[in-house]
Amino acid sequence: LDDIPLNDEKVFKFLSSGKTMAVFQLESSGMRDLIKRLKPTKFEEITALLALYRPGPLNSGMHDEFVDRKHGKSPVTYPHKLLEEVLEETYGVIVYQEQVMEAARIIAGYTLGEADILRRAMGKKIASVMEAQKEVFVEGADEAHNMSRKMALGIFGILEKFAAYGFNKSHSAAYAILSYRTAYLKANYPVE
C-alpha cells in the first residue's frame, strides 16, 4: 500500500465520475455530487473535500466557494497578500485549523502555542477569550507589519468566521489516504 502513487490519473478520473460506492468516506449521495462538481486532480483536493463535507462548511457555502474558485467561476482572493502561501492550496478558502494558526503566526507574530489558544477560542466561540485575543492580534499585526487596526480587525474577522468551521488537516489527510487507496484499488482493479 505504501507504494501506491498519489498522482494516479485513473484515480482522479474515477473519482470525478462520482461512482464512488465502496470508497472510504466518499459514498454518500451528497459527497458523490460534490466530488463530481469538484473533479479533484490532486491528493490535496481529496483532503480538502473531506474537511469541507461537514455540516458547518456545507451550511456556510464554503464547499461551493472552494469548487467555484478551483474552476475559475469565482476569483481566488486572499485576506492579505502575506497569507497567499498559507491559503494557495485551498484557493484562498480557510479550510483547516492549521491555516488559522499559521495566519495568526504570520500576521500577528503568534507563537504556535499562542496560535493554538486562538484556534481553540475561535472554534469554541469563547467570547471573553476572543475579545482578549482580538486585541493581541491587532497589536501583533501592528508590531510585525505596521498594519492598521482596521485591516487587522478585518483579517481577524475572516479568521474568526472560518475557524468556527475549520477542520484539523492532519485528521482529514489521514482519512484522505484511506479514501485515495480504496479509490486506487477500485479504479485499477475493478473486478477484484
Short mmCIF file of C-alpha atoms in Angstrom, two decimals:
data_model
loop_
_atom_site.label_atom_id
_atom_site.label_comp_id
_atom_site.label_asym_id
_atom_site.label_seq_id
_atom_site.Cartn_x
_atom_site.Cartn_y
_atom_site.Cartn_z
CA LEU A 1 0.00 0.00 0.00
CA ASP A 2 2.86 2.40 0.71
CA ASP A 3 3.94 2.13 -2.94
CA ILE A 4 0.63 3.37 -4.35
CA PRO A 5 1.37 6.66 -6.15
CA LEU A 6 -0.71 9.62 -5.00
CA ASN A 7 -0.94 11.07 -8.52
CA ASP A 8 -2.58 8.24 -10.48
CA GLU A 9 -4.64 9.81 -13.31
CA LYS A 10 -7.04 6.83 -13.31
CA VAL A 11 -7.93 7.53 -9.70
CA PHE A 12 -8.84 11.17 -10.34
CA LYS A 13 -10.83 10.29 -13.47
CA PHE A 14 -12.64 7.60 -11.49
CA LEU A 15 -13.35 9.96 -8.57
CA SER A 16 -14.66 12.65 -10.93
CA SER A 17 -17.21 10.16 -12.27
CA GLY A 18 -18.86 10.11 -8.84
CA LYS A 19 -19.15 6.32 -8.92
CA THR A 20 -17.53 6.07 -5.52
CA MET A 21 -19.65 3.46 -3.77
CA ALA A 22 -17.37 1.37 -1.52
CA VAL A 23 -14.75 4.15 -1.44
CA PHE A 24 -13.98 5.17 2.12
CA GLN A 25 -15.80 8.38 3.14
CA LEU A 26 -16.90 9.12 -0.45
CA GLU A 27 -20.09 7.03 -0.68
CA SER A 28 -22.97 9.31 0.32
CA SER A 29 -25.07 10.88 -2.41
CA GLY A 30 -24.13 14.39 -1.26
CA MET A 31 -20.43 13.55 -1.30
CA ARG A 32 -20.73 11.95 -4.73
CA ASP A 33 -22.40 15.10 -6.01
CA LEU A 34 -19.69 17.31 -4.50
CA ILE A 35 -16.84 15.19 -5.84
CA LYS A 36 -18.34 15.28 -9.36
CA ARG A 37 -18.53 19.07 -9.18
CA LEU A 38 -15.02 19.40 -7.73
CA LYS A 39 -13.34 16.97 -10.15
CA PRO A 40 -10.25 16.53 -7.96
CA THR A 41 -6.93 16.47 -9.77
CA LYS A 42 -4.58 16.13 -6.81
CA PHE A 43 -4.46 14.41 -3.44
CA GLU A 44 -4.69 17.70 -1.53
CA GLU A 45 -8.13 18.28 -3.01
CA ILE A 46 -9.37 14.98 -1.58
CA THR A 47 -8.08 16.11 1.80
CA ALA A 48 -9.94 19.42 1.46
CA LEU A 49 -13.08 17.66 0.20
CA LEU A 50 -13.25 15.55 3.36
CA ALA A 51 -12.84 18.64 5.53
CA LEU A 52 -15.48 20.57 3.60
CA TYR A 53 -18.13 17.86 3.65
CA ARG A 54 -19.26 18.58 7.20
CA PRO A 55 -22.33 20.45 8.47
CA GLY A 56 -20.58 23.79 9.20
CA PRO A 57 -18.82 24.20 5.85
CA LEU A 58 -21.84 22.86 3.95
CA ASN A 59 -24.25 25.24 5.70
CA SER A 60 -21.93 28.22 5.16
CA GLY A 61 -21.36 27.50 1.46
CA MET A 62 -17.59 27.03 1.85
CA HIS A 63 -17.74 23.89 -0.30
CA ASP A 64 -19.36 25.80 -3.17
CA GLU A 65 -16.82 28.63 -2.88
CA PHE A 66 -13.96 26.09 -2.98
CA VAL A 67 -15.37 24.40 -6.11
CA ASP A 68 -16.12 27.71 -7.86
CA ARG A 69 -12.64 29.05 -7.15
CA LYS A 70 -10.97 25.86 -8.36
CA HIS A 71 -12.84 26.05 -11.68
CA GLY A 72 -12.38 29.81 -12.12
CA LYS A 73 -16.07 30.68 -11.61
CA SER A 74 -15.10 32.89 -8.64
CA PRO A 75 -11.80 34.72 -8.26
CA VAL A 76 -9.22 33.35 -5.84
CA THR A 77 -8.68 36.07 -3.26
CA TYR A 78 -6.71 36.28 -0.04
CA PRO A 79 -7.45 38.27 3.12
CA HIS A 80 -3.91 39.69 2.80
CA LYS A 81 -1.01 39.09 0.40
CA LEU A 82 1.01 37.66 3.33
CA LEU A 83 -1.48 34.78 3.52
CA GLU A 84 -1.24 33.72 -0.11
CA GLU A 85 1.25 30.94 0.61
CA VAL A 86 -0.86 29.63 3.51
CA LEU A 87 -4.11 29.62 1.51
CA GLU A 88 -2.91 28.88 -2.03
CA GLU A 89 -3.56 25.12 -1.70
CA THR A 90 -7.22 25.77 -0.80
CA TYR A 91 -7.86 28.54 -3.36
CA GLY A 92 -7.92 31.25 -0.70
CA VAL A 93 -10.58 29.49 1.39
CA ILE A 94 -9.66 28.81 5.01
CA VAL A 95 -10.43 25.10 5.35
CA TYR A 96 -8.13 23.90 8.12
CA GLN A 97 -7.46 24.85 11.72
CA GLU A 98 -3.76 24.81 10.92
CA GLN A 99 -4.30 27.62 8.38
CA VAL A 100 -5.88 29.80 11.08
CA MET A 101 -2.90 29.14 13.33
CA GLU A 102 -0.38 29.87 10.57
CA ALA A 103 -2.22 33.07 9.64
CA ALA A 104 -2.02 34.27 13.27
CA ARG A 105 1.70 33.46 13.29
CA ILE A 106 2.40 35.30 10.03
CA ILE A 107 0.16 38.33 10.50
CA ALA A 108 0.38 38.92 14.26
CA GLY A 109 3.58 37.16 15.33
CA TYR A 110 1.90 34.49 17.43
CA THR A 111 3.93 31.53 18.61
CA LEU A 112 2.45 28.14 17.76
CA GLY A 113 1.26 27.79 21.37
CA GLU A 114 -0.43 31.20 21.26
CA ALA A 115 -1.97 30.37 17.89
CA ASP A 116 -3.41 27.17 19.34
CA ILE A 117 -5.08 29.16 22.13
CA LEU A 118 -6.58 31.44 19.47
CA ARG A 119 -7.75 28.46 17.39
CA ARG A 120 -9.42 26.85 20.40
CA ALA A 121 -11.14 30.08 21.44
CA MET A 122 -12.41 30.67 17.90
CA GLY A 123 -13.61 27.10 17.46
CA LYS A 124 -15.47 27.12 20.77
CA LYS A 125 -16.61 30.75 20.44
CA ILE A 126 -15.44 31.70 23.92
CA ALA A 127 -16.38 35.40 23.94
CA SER A 128 -14.12 36.58 26.77
CA VAL A 129 -11.04 34.87 25.33
CA MET A 130 -11.95 36.05 21.83
CA GLU A 131 -12.14 39.68 22.91
CA ALA A 132 -8.72 39.46 24.56
CA GLN A 133 -7.25 37.63 21.55
CA LYS A 134 -8.62 40.27 19.18
CA GLU A 135 -6.53 42.93 20.92
CA VAL A 136 -3.43 40.70 20.99
CA PHE A 137 -3.89 40.05 17.26
CA VAL A 138 -4.30 43.75 16.40
CA GLU A 139 -1.27 44.76 18.47
CA GLY A 140 0.80 41.92 16.99
CA ALA A 141 -0.16 42.88 13.42
CA ASP A 142 0.81 46.48 14.14
CA GLU A 143 4.17 45.42 15.62
CA ALA A 144 5.00 42.85 12.94
CA HIS A 145 3.79 44.71 9.86
CA ASN A 146 2.74 48.21 10.90
CA MET A 147 -0.76 47.09 9.92
CA SER A 148 -3.70 49.39 10.54
CA ARG A 149 -6.22 48.44 13.21
CA LYS A 150 -8.97 48.33 10.59
CA MET A 151 -7.08 45.88 8.35
CA ALA A 152 -6.03 43.69 11.31
CA LEU A 153 -9.62 43.56 12.58
CA GLY A 154 -10.80 42.64 9.08
CA ILE A 155 -8.37 39.73 8.89
CA PHE A 156 -9.24 38.67 12.43
CA GLY A 157 -12.93 38.64 11.47
CA ILE A 158 -12.26 36.41 8.47
CA LEU A 159 -10.20 34.02 10.59
CA GLU A 160 -12.91 34.01 13.25
CA LYS A 161 -15.62 33.19 10.70
CA PHE A 162 -13.76 30.28 9.17
CA ALA A 163 -12.25 28.96 12.39
CA ALA A 164 -15.73 28.01 13.54
CA TYR A 165 -15.84 25.51 10.65
CA GLY A 166 -12.15 24.73 10.25
CA PHE A 167 -11.20 21.10 10.41
CA ASN A 168 -7.95 19.54 11.55
CA LYS A 169 -5.88 18.96 8.38
CA SER A 170 -3.91 16.04 9.78
CA HIS A 171 -7.16 14.21 10.55
CA SER A 172 -8.54 14.97 7.10
CA ALA A 173 -5.30 13.87 5.41
CA ALA A 174 -5.30 10.54 7.27
CA TYR A 175 -8.84 9.89 6.04
CA ALA A 176 -7.87 11.04 2.55
CA ILE A 177 -5.12 8.40 2.41
CA LEU A 178 -7.70 5.68 3.05
CA SER A 179 -10.13 7.24 0.56
CA TYR A 180 -7.43 7.51 -2.09
CA ARG A 181 -6.20 3.95 -1.54
CA THR A 182 -9.68 2.45 -1.81
CA ALA A 183 -10.31 4.57 -4.93
CA TYR A 184 -6.97 3.41 -6.37
CA LEU A 185 -7.91 -0.25 -5.85
CA LYS A 186 -11.36 0.25 -7.35
CA ALA A 187 -10.01 2.24 -10.33
CA ASN A 188 -7.13 -0.12 -11.10
CA TYR A 189 -8.61 -3.48 -10.03
CA PRO A 190 -12.36 -3.14 -10.59
CA VAL A 191 -13.11 -6.87 -10.80
CA GLU A 192 -11.27 -7.68 -7.60
#
